[in-house]
PDB file of C-alpha atoms in Angstrom:
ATOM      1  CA  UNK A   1     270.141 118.985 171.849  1.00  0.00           C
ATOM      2  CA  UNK A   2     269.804 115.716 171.992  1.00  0.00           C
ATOM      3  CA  UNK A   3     266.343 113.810 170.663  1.00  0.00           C
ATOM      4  CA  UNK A   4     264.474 110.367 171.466  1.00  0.00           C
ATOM      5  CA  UNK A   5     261.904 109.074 168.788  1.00  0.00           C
ATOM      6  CA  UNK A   6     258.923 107.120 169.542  1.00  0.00           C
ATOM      7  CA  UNK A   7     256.707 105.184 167.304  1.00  0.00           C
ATOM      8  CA  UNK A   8     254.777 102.226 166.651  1.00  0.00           C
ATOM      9  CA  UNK A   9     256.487 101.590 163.025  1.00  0.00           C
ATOM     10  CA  UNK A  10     259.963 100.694 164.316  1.00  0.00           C
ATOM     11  CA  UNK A  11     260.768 100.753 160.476  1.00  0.00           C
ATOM     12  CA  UNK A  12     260.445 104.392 160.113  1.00  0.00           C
ATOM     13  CA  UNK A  13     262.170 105.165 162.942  1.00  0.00           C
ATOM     14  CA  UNK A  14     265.397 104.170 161.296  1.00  0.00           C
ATOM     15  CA  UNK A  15     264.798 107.426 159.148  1.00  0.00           C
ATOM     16  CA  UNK A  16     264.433 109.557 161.860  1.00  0.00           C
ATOM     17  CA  UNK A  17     267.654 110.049 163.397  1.00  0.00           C
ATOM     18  CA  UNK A  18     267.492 110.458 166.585  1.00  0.00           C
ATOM     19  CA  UNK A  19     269.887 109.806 169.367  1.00  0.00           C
ATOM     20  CA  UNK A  20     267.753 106.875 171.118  1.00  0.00           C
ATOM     21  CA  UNK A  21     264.587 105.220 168.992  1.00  0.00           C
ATOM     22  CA  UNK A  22     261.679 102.992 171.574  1.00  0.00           C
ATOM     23  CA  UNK A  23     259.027 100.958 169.673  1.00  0.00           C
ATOM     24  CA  UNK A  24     255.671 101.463 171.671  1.00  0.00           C
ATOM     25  CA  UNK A  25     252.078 102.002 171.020  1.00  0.00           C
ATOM     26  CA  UNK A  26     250.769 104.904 173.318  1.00  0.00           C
ATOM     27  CA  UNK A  27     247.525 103.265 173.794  1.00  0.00           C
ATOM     28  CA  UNK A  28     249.441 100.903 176.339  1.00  0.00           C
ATOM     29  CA  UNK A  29     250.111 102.010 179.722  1.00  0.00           C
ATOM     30  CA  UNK A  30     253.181  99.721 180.022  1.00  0.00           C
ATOM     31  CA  UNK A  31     254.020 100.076 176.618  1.00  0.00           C
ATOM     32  CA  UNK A  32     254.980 104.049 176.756  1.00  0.00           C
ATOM     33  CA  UNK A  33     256.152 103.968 180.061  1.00  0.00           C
ATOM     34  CA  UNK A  34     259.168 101.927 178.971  1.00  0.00           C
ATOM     35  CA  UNK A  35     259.895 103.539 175.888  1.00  0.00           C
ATOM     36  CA  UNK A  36     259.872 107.243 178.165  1.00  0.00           C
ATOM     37  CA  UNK A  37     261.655 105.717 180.807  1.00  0.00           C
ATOM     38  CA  UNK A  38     264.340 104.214 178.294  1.00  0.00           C
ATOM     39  CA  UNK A  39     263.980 107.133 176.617  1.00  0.00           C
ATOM     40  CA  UNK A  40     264.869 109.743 179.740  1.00  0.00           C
ATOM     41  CA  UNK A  41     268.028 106.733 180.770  1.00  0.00           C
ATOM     42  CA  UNK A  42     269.409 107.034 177.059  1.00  0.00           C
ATOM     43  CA  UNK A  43     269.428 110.693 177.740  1.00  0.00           C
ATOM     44  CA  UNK A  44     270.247 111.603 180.997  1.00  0.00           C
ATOM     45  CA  UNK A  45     266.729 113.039 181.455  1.00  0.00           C
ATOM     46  CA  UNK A  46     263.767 114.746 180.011  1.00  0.00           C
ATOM     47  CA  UNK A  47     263.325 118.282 179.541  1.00  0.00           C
ATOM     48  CA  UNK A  48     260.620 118.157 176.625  1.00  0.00           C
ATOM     49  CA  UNK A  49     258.342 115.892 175.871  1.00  0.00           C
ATOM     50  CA  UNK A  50     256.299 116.150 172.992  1.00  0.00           C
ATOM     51  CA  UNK A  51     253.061 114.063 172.563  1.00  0.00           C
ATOM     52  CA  UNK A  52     252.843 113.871 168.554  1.00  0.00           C
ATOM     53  CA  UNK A  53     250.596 110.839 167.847  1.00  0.00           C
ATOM     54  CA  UNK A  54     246.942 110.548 165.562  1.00  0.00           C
ATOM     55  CA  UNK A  55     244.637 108.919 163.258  1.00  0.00           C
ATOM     56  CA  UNK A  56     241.834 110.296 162.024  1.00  0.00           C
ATOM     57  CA  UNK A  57     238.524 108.293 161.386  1.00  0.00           C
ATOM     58  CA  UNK A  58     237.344 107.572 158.270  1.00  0.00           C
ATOM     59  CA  UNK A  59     233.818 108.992 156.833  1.00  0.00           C
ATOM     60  CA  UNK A  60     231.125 110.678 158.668  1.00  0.00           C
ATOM     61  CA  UNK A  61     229.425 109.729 161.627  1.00  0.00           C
ATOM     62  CA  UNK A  62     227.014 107.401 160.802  1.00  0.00           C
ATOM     63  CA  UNK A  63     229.732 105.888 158.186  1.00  0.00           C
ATOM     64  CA  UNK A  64     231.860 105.239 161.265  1.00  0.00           C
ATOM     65  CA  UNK A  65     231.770 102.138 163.087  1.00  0.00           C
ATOM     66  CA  UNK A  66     232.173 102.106 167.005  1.00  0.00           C
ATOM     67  CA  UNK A  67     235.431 100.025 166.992  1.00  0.00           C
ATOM     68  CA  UNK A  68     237.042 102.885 164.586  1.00  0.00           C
ATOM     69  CA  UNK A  69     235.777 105.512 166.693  1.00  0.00           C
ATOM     70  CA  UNK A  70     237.161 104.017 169.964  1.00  0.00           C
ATOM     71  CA  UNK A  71     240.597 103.626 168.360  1.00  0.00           C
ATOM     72  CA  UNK A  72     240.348 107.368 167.609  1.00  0.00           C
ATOM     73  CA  UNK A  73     239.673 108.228 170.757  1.00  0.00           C
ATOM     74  CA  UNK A  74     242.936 105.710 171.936  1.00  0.00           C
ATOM     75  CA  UNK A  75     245.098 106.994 170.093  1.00  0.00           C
ATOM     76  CA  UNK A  76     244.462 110.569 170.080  1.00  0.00           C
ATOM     77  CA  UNK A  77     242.975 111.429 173.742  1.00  0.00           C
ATOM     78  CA  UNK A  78     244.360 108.180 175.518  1.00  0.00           C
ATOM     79  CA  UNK A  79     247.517 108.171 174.390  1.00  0.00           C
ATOM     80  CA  UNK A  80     248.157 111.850 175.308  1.00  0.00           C
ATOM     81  CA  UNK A  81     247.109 111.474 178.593  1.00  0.00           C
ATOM     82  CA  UNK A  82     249.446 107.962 179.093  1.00  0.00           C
ATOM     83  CA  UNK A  83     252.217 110.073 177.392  1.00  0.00           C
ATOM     84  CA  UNK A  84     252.130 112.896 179.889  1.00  0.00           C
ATOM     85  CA  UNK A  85     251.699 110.365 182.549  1.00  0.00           C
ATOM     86  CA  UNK A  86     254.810 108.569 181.790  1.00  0.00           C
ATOM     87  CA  UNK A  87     256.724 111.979 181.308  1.00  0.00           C
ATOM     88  CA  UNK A  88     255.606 114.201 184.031  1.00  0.00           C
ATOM     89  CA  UNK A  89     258.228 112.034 186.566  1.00  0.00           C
ATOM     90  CA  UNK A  90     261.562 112.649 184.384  1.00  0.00           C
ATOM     91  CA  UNK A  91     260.475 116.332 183.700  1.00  0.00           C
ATOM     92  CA  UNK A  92     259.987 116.963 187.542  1.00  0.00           C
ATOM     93  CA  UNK A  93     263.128 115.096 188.326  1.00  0.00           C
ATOM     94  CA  UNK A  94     264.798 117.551 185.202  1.00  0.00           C
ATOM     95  CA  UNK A  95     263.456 120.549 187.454  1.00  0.00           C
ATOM     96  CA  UNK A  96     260.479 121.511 185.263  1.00  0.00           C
ATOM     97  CA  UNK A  97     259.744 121.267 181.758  1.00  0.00           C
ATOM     98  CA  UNK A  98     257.496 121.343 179.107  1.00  0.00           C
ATOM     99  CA  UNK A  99     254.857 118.807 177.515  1.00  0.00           C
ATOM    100  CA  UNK A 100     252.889 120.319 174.476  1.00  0.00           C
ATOM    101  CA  UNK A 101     250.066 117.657 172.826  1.00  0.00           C
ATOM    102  CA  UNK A 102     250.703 118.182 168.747  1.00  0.00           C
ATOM    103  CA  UNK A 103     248.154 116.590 166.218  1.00  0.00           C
ATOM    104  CA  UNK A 104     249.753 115.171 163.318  1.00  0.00           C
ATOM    105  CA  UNK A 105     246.754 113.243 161.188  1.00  0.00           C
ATOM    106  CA  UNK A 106     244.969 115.215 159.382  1.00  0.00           C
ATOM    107  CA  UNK A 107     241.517 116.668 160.509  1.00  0.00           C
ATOM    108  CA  UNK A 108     238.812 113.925 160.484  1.00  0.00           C
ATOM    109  CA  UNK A 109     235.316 115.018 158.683  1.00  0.00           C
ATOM    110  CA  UNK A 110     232.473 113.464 160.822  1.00  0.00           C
ATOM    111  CA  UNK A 111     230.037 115.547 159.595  1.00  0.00           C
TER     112      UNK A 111
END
């Protein structure tokens, strides 16, 4: 198997190991659709694609402003959806594949 790594901290990346590493923020269109297209090139092709990027706010909801709330929503709705978009191409072009959404920050309190 082999593995491409996105992120937006092209520092940690280097820990990762993976066979091809993209910088991008997946709250910009353009931004994941080159690191998934570089990423399906570097690989000869996509046949998973797993959508692994969160934040959670901070506080409840009348502690949280508008501007952190929106870049909830970016990052964990947004860039799901811009991820998938980018990805459903090189997985029909692989024959079919698979595209699960995982959370990875921890579960926000907003109560």
């Amino acid at each position: 198997m082999r593995v491409a790594a996105v992120d937006l901290d092209g520092a940690g990346l280097e820990r990762v190991g993976a066979d091809f590493v993209a910088v991008a923020d997946v709250t910009s269109e353009e931004e994941i659709r080159r690191a998934v297209d570089e990423s399906a090139r570097a690989l000869s092709g996509l046949d998973v694609c797993v959508a692994c990027a969160g934040v959670a706010g901070r506080g409840s909801v009348t502690e949280t402003t508008l501007d952190e709330w929106e870049r909830v929503f970016a990052v964990n709705v947004r860039g799901v959806y811009l991820t998938a978009k980018a990805a459903i191409p090189h997985l029909r072009a692989a024959g079919g594949g698979a595209l699960p959404a995982v959370r990875s920050a921890p579960r926000p309190h907003f109560a």
